[in-house]
PDB file of C-alpha atoms in Angstrom:
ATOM      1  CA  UNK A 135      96.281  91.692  79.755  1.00 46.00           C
ATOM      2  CA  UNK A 136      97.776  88.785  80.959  1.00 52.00           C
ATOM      3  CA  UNK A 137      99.858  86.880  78.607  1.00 54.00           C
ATOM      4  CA  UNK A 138     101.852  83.570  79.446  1.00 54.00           C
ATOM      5  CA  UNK A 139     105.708  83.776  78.958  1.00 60.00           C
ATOM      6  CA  UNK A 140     108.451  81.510  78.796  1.00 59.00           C
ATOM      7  CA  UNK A 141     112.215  81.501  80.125  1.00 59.00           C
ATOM      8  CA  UNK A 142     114.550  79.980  78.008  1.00 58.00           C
ATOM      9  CA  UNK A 143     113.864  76.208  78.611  1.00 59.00           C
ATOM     10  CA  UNK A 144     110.399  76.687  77.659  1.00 60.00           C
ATOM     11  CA  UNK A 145     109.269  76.985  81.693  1.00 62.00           C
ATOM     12  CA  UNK A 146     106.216  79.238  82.060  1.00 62.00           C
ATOM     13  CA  UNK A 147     107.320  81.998  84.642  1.00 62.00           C
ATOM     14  CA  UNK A 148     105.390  84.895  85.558  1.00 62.00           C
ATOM     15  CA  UNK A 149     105.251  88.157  83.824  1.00 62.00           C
ATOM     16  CA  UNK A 150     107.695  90.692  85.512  1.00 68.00           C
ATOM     17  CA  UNK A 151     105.803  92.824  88.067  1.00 74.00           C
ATOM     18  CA  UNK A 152     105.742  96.853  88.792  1.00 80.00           C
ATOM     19  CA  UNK A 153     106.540  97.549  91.999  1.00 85.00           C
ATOM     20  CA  UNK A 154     103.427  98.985  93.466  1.00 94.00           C
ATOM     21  CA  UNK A 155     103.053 102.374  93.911  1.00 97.00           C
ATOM     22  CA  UNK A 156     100.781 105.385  95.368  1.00 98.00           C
ATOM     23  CA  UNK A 157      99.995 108.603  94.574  1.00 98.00           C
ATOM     24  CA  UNK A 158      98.702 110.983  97.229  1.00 98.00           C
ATOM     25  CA  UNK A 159      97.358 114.622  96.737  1.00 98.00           C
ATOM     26  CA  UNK A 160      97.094 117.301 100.074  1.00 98.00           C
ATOM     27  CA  UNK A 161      94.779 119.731  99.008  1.00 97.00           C
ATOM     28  CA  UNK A 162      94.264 121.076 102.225  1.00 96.00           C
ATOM     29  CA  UNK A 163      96.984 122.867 104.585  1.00 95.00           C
ATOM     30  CA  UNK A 164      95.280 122.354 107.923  1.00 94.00           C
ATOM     31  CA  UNK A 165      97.108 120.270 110.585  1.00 92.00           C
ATOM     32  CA  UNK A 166      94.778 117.813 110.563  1.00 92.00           C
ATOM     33  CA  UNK A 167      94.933 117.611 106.970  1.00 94.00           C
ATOM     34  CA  UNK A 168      98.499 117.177 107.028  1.00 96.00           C
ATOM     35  CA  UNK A 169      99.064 114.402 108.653  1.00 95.00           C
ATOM     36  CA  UNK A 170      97.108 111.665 107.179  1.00 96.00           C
ATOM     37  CA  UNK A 171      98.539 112.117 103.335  1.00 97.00           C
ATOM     38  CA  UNK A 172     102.667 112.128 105.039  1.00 97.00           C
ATOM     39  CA  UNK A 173     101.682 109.057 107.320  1.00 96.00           C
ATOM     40  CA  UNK A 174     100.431 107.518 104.191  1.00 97.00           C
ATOM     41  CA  UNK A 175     103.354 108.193 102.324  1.00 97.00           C
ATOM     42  CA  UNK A 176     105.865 107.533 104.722  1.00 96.00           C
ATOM     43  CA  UNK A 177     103.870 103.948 105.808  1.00 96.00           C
ATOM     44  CA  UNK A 178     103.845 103.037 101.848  1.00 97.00           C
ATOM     45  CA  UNK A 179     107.671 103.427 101.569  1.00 97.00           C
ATOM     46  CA  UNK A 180     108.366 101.444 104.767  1.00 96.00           C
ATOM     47  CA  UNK A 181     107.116  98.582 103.489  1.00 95.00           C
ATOM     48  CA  UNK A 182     108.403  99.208  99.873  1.00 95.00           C
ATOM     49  CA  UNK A 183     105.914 100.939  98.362  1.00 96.00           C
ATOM     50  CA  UNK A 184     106.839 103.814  95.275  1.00 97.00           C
ATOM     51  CA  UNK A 185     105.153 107.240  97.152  1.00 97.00           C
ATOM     52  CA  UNK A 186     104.556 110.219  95.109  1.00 98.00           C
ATOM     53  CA  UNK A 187     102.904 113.270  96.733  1.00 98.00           C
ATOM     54  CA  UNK A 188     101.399 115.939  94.957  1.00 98.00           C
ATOM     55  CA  UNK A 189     100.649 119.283  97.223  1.00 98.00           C
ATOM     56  CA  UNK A 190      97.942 121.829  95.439  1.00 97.00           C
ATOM     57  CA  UNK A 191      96.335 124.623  96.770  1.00 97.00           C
ATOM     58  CA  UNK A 192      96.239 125.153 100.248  1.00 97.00           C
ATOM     59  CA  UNK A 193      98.060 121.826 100.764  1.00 97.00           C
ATOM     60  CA  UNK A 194     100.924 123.776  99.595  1.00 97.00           C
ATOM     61  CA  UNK A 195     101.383 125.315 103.051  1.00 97.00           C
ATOM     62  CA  UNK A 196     102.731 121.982 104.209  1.00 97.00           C
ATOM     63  CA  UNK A 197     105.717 122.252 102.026  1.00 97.00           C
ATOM     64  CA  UNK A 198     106.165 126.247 102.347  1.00 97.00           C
ATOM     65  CA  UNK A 199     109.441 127.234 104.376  1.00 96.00           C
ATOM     66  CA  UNK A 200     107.520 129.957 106.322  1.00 96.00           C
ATOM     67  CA  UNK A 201     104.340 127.784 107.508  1.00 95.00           C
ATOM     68  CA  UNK A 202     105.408 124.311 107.705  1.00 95.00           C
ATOM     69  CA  UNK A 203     105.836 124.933 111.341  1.00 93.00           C
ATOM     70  CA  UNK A 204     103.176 126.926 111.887  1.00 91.00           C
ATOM     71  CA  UNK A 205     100.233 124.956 110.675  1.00 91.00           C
ATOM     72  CA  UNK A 206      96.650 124.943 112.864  1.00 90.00           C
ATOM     73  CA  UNK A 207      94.528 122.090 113.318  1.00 88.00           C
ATOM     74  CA  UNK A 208      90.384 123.300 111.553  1.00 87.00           C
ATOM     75  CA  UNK A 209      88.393 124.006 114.179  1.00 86.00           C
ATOM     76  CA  UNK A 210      86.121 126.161 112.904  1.00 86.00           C
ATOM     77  CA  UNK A 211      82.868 124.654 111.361  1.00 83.00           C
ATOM     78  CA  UNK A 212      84.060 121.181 112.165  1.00 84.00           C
ATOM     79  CA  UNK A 213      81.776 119.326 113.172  1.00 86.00           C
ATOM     80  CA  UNK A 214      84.159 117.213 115.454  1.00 87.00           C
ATOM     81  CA  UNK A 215      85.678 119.554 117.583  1.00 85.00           C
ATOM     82  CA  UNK A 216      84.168 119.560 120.746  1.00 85.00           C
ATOM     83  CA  UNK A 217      83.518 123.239 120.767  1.00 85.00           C
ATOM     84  CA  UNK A 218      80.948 125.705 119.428  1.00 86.00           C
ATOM     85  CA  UNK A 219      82.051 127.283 116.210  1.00 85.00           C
ATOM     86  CA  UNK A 220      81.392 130.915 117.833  1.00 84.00           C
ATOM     87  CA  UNK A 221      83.909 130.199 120.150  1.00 87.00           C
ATOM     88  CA  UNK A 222      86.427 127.881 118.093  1.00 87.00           C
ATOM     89  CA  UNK A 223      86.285 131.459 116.132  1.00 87.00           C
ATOM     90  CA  UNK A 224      87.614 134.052 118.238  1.00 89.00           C
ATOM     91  CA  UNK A 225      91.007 134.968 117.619  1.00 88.00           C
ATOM     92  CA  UNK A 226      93.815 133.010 118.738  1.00 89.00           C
ATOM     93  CA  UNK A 227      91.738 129.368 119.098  1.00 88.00           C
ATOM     94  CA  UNK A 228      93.024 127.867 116.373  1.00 88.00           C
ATOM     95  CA  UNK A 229      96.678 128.731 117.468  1.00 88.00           C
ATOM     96  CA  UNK A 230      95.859 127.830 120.825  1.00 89.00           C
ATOM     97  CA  UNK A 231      93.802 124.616 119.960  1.00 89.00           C
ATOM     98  CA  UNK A 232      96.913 123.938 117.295  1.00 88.00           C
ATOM     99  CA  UNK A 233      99.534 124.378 120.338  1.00 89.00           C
ATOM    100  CA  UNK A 234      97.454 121.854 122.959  1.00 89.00           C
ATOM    101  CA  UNK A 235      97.656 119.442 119.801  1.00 88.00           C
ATOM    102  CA  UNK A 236     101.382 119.747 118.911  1.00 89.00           C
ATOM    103  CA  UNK A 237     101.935 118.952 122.757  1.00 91.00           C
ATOM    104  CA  UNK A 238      99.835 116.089 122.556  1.00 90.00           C
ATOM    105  CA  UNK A 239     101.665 114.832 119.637  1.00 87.00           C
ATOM    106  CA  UNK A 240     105.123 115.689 121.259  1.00 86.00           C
ATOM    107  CA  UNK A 241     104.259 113.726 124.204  1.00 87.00           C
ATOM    108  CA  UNK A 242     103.345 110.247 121.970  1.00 85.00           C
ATOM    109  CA  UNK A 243     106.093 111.165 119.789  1.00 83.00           C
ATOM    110  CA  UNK A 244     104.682 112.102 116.697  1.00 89.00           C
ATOM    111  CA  UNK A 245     107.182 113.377 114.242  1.00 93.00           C
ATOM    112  CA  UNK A 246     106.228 116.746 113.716  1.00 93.00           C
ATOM    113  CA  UNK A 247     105.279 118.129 109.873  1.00 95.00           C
ATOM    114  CA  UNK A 248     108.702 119.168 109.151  1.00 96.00           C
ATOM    115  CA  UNK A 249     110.295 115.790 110.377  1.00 95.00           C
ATOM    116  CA  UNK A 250     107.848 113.997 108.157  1.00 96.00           C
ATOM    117  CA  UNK A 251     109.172 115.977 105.176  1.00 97.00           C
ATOM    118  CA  UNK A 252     111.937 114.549 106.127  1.00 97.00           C
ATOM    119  CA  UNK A 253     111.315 111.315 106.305  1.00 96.00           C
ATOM    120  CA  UNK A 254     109.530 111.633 103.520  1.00 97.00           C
ATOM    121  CA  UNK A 255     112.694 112.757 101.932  1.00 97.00           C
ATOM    122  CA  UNK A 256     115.039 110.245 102.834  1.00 97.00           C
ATOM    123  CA  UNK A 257     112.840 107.388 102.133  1.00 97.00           C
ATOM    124  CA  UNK A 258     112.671 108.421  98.506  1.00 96.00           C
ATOM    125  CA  UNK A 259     108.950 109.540  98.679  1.00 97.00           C
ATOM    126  CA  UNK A 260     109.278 112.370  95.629  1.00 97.00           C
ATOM    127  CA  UNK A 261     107.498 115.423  96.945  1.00 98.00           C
ATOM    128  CA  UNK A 262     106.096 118.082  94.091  1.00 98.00           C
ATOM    129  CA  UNK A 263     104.309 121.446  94.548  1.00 97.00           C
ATOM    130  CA  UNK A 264     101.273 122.130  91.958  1.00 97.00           C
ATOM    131  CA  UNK A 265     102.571 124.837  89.527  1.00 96.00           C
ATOM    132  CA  UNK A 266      98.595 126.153  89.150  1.00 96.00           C
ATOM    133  CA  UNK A 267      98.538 126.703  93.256  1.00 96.00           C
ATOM    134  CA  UNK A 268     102.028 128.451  93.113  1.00 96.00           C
ATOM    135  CA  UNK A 269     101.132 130.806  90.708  1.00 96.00           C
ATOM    136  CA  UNK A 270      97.734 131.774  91.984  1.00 96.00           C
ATOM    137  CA  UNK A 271      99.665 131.797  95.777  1.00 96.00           C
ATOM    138  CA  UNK A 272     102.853 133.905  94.155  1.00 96.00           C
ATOM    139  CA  UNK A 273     105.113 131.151  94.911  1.00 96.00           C
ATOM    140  CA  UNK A 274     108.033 130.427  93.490  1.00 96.00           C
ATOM    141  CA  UNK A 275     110.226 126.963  93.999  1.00 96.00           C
ATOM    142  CA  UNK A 276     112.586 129.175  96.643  1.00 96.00           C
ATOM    143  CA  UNK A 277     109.593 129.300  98.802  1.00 97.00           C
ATOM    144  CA  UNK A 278     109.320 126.005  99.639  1.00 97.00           C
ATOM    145  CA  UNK A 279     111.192 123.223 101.847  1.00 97.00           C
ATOM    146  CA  UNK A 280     114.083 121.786 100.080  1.00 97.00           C
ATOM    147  CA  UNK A 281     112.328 118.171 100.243  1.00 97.00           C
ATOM    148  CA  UNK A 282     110.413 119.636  97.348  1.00 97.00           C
ATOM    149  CA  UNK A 283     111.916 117.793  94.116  1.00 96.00           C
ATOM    150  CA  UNK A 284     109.747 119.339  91.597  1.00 96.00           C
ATOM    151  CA  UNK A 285     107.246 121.862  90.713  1.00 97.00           C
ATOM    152  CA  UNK A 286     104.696 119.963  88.567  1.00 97.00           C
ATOM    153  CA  UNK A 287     101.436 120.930  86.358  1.00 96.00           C
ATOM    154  CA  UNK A 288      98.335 118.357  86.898  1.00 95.00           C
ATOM    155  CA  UNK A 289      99.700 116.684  82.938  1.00 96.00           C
ATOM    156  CA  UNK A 290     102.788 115.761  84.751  1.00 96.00           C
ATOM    157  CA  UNK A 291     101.449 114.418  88.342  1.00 96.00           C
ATOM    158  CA  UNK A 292      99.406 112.041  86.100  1.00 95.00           C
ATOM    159  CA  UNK A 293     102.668 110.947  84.199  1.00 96.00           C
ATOM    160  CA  UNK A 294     104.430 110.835  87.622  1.00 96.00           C
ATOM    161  CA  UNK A 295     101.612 108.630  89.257  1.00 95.00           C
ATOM    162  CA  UNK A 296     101.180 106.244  86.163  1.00 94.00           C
ATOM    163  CA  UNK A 297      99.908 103.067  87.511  1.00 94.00           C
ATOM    164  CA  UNK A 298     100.011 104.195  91.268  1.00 96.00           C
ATOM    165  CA  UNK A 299      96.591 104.210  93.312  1.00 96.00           C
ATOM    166  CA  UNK A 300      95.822 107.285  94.091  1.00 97.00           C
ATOM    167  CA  UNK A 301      94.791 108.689  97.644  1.00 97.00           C
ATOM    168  CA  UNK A 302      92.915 112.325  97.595  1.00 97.00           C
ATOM    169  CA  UNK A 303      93.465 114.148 101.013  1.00 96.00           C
TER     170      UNK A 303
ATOM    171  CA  UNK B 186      99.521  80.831 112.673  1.00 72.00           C
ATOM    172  CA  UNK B 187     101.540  77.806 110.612  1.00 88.00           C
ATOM    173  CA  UNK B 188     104.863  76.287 111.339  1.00 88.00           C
ATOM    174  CA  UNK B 189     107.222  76.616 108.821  1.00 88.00           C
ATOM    175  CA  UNK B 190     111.438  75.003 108.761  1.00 89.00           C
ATOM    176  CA  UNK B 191     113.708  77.887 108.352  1.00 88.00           C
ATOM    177  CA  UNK B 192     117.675  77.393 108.315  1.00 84.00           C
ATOM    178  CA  UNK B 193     116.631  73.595 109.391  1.00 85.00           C
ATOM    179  CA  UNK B 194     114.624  75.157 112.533  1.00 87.00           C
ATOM    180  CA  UNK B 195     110.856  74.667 112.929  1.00 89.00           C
ATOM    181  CA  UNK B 196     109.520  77.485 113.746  1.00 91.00           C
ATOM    182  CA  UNK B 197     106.064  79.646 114.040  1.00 92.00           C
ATOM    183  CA  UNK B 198     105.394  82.145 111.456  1.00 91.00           C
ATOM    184  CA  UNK B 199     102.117  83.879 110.799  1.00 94.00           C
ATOM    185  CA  UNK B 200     100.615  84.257 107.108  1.00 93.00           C
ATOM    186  CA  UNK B 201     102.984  86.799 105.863  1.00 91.00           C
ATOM    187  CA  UNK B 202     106.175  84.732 106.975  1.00 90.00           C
ATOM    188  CA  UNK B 203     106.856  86.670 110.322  1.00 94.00           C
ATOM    189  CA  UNK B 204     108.055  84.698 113.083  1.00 93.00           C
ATOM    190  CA  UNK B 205     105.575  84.872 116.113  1.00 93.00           C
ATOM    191  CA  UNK B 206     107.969  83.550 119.251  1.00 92.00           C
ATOM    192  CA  UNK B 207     111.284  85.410 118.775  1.00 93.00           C
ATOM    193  CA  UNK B 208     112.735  83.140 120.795  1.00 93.00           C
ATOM    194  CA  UNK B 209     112.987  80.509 117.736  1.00 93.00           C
ATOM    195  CA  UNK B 210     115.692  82.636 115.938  1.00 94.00           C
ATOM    196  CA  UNK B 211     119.204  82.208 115.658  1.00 94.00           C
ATOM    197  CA  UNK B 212     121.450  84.639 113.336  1.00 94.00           C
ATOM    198  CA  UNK B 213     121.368  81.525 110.827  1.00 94.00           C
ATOM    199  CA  UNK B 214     117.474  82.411 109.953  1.00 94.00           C
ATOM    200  CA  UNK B 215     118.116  85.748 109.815  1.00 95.00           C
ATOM    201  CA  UNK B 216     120.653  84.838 106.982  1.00 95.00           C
ATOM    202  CA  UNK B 217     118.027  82.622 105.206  1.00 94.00           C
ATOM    203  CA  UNK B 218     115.232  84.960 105.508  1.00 94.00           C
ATOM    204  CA  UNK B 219     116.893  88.135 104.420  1.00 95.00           C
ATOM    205  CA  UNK B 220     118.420  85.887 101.347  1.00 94.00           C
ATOM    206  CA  UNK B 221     114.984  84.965 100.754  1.00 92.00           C
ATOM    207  CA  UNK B 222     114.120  88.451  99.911  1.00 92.00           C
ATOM    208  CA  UNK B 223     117.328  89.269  98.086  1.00 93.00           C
ATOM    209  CA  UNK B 224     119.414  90.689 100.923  1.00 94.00           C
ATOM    210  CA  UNK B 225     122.663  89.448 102.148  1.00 94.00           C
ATOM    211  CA  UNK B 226     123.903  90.860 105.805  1.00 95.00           C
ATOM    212  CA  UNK B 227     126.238  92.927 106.335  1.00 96.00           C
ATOM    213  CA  UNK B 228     127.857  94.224 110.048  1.00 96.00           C
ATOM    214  CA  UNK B 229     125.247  97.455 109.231  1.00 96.00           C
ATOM    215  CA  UNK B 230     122.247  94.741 109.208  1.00 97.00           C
ATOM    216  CA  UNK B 231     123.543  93.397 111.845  1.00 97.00           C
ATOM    217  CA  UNK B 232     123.505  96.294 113.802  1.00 97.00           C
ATOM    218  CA  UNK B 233     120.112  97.559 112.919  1.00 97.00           C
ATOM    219  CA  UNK B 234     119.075  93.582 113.875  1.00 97.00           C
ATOM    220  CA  UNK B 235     120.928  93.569 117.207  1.00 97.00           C
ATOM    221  CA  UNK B 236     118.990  96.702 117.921  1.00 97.00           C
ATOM    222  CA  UNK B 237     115.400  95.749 116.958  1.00 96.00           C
ATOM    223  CA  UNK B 238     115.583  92.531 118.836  1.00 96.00           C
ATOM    224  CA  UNK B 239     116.757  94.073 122.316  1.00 96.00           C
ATOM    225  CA  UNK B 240     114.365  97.068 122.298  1.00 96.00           C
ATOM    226  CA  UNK B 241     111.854  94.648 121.079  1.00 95.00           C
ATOM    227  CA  UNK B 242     112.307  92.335 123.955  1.00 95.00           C
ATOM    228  CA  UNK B 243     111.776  95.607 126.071  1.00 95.00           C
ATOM    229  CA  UNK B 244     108.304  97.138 124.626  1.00 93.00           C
ATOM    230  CA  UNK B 245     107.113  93.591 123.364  1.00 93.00           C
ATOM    231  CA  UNK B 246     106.522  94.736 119.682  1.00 94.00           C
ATOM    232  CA  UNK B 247     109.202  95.515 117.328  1.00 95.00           C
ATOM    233  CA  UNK B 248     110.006  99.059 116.889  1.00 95.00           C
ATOM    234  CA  UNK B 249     109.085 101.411 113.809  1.00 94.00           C
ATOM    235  CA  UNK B 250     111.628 102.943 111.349  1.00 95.00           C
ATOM    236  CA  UNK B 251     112.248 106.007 113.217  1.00 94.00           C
ATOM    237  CA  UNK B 252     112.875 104.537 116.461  1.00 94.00           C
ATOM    238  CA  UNK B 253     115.326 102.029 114.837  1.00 96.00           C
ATOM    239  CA  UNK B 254     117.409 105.231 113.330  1.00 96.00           C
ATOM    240  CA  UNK B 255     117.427 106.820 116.653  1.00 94.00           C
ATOM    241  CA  UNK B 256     118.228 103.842 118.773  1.00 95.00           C
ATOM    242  CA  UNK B 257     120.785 101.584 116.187  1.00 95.00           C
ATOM    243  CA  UNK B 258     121.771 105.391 114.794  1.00 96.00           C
ATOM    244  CA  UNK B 259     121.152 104.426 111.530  1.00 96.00           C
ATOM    245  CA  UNK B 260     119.893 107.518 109.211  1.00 96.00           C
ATOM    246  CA  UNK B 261     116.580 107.021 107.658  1.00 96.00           C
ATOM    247  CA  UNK B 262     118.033 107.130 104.412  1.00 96.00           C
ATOM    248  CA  UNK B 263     120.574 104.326 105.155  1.00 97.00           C
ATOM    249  CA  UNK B 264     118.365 102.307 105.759  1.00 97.00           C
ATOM    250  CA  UNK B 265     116.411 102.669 102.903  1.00 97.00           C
ATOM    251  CA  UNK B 266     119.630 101.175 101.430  1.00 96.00           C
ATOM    252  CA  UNK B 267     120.405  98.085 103.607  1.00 97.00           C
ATOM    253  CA  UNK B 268     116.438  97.301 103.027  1.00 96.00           C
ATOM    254  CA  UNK B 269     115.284  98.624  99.947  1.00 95.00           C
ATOM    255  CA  UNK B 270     111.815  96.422  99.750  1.00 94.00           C
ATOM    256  CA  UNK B 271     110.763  98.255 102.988  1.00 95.00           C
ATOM    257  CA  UNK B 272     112.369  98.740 106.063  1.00 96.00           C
ATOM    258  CA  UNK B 273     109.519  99.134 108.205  1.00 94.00           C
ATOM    259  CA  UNK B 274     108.873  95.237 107.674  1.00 95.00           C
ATOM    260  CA  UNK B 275     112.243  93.925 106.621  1.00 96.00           C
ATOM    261  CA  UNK B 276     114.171  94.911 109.681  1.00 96.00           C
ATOM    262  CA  UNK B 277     111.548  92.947 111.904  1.00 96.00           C
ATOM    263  CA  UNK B 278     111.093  90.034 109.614  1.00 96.00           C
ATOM    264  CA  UNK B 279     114.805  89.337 109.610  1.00 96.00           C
ATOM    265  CA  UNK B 280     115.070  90.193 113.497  1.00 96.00           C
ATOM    266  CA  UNK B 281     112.868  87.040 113.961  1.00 95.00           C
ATOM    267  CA  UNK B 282     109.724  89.581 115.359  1.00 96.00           C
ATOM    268  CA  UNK B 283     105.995  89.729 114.356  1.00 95.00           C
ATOM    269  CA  UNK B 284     105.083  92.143 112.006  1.00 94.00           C
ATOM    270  CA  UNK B 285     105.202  95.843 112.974  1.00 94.00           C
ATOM    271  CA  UNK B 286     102.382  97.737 114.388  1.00 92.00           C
ATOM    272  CA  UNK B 287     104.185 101.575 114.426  1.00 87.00           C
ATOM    273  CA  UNK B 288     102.778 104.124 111.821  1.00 86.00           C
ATOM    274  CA  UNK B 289     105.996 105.781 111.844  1.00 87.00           C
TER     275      UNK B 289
END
């Protein structure tokens, strides 16, 4: 609530502020997925924005060491792609279809996943795994990128992201 | 689009306070403006300003944060520090240029 405070000569000035702040979740690990929660991040701490972002379940593969570079765009039973499912579904599409992309994004000179991390990283974004996921996965804190501050239960992302609005991805 | 005096020049700023004709700026507005969000320049500002305001009169928009690291080589991180309210808009407001359009 709004209450009206004084400085010392009795002037009214305005209550002190919280810096604004986000919280962002990446629930899912395809390279499509990836992108828009670490553009989000990274774009809220360019212009001064607090960024917290919480990965859980198969989000997690963004921050794991062995498939942050290897991530695939969804093709399959996405409705977008300009392909029939049958055949975004035969082995080696998605790699191939995930390749064409990464070239595409190389050529307008998209950071890739792992240079967001970084970014991420030295913007002061704070970057936390889901404990839940990591068990269920068999992950342990070794197992992901070192961006990773924290490994975090769903209690503690909600004390991390007090007062933040939060962005599901 | 408003005019607004800055450093005792008149010049054109848009609704958030960035200058729209970066040919209005001196280095004494860049001093005002960065005061006027709690920064005071120093030769690393400087550099990251020199920077933003040549490539920017090459492209015609201001650059985003990653291509001012690469081009003023200026970690990220670094200049986190020299702006800490956001250096994807401080570096352009103070460099006299509209507001960035770059997602990255």
């Amino acid at each position: 609530m709004y209450e009206p405070q004084a400085d010392a000569s009795g002037v009214a000035v305005a209550p002190e502020q919280k810096p604004r702040k986000v919280a962002i979740i990446c629930s899912k690990g395809s390279l499509d997925m990836a992108y828009p929660g670490l553009i989000l991040a990274n774009a809220a701490r360019m212009m001064g924005i607090e960024a917290v972002v919480f990965f859980t379940f198969w989000g997690l593969d963004i921050i794991t060491k062995k498939k942050v570079d290897h991530l695939h765009p969804g093709i399959v039973g996405n409705p977008s792609v300009p392909m029939p499912t049958m055949i975004a579904g035969l082995p080696g599409m998605e790699a191939m279809a995930g390749a064409m992309m990464k070239k595409q994004m190389a050529k307008l000179d998209i950071p890739s996943v792992r240079e967001m991390l970084e970014l991420l990283d030295a913007s002061g974004a704070e970057l936390y795994g889901c404990k839940m996921a990591m068990d269920m996965f068999g992950l342990t804190k070794d197992d992901l990128v070192p961006e990773v501050k924290e490994v975090i239960t769903a209690m503690e992302f909600f004390e991390k992201s007090e007062g933040a609005q939060t962005i599901f991805v | 689009m408003s005019t607004a005096t800055i450093a005792g020049h008149a010049v054109s700023v848009d609704a958030d306070g960035f200058m729209t004709d970066p040919q209005q700026w001196t280095p004494e507005i860049a001093t005002v403006i960065a005061a006027s969000v709690g920064l005071s320049l120093t030769e690393r500002h400087w550099k990251v300003i020199e920077f933003c305001r040549r490539d920017a009169a090459d492209k015609g928009e201001p650059p985003g944060l990653r291509r001012i690291a690469q081009g003023a080589e200026i970690p990220v991180k670094e200049l986190y520090q020299l702006f800490p309210k956001g250096p994807g808009i401080l570096a352009a407001k103070v460099s006299g240029l509209t507001k960035p359009k770059s997602c990255v």
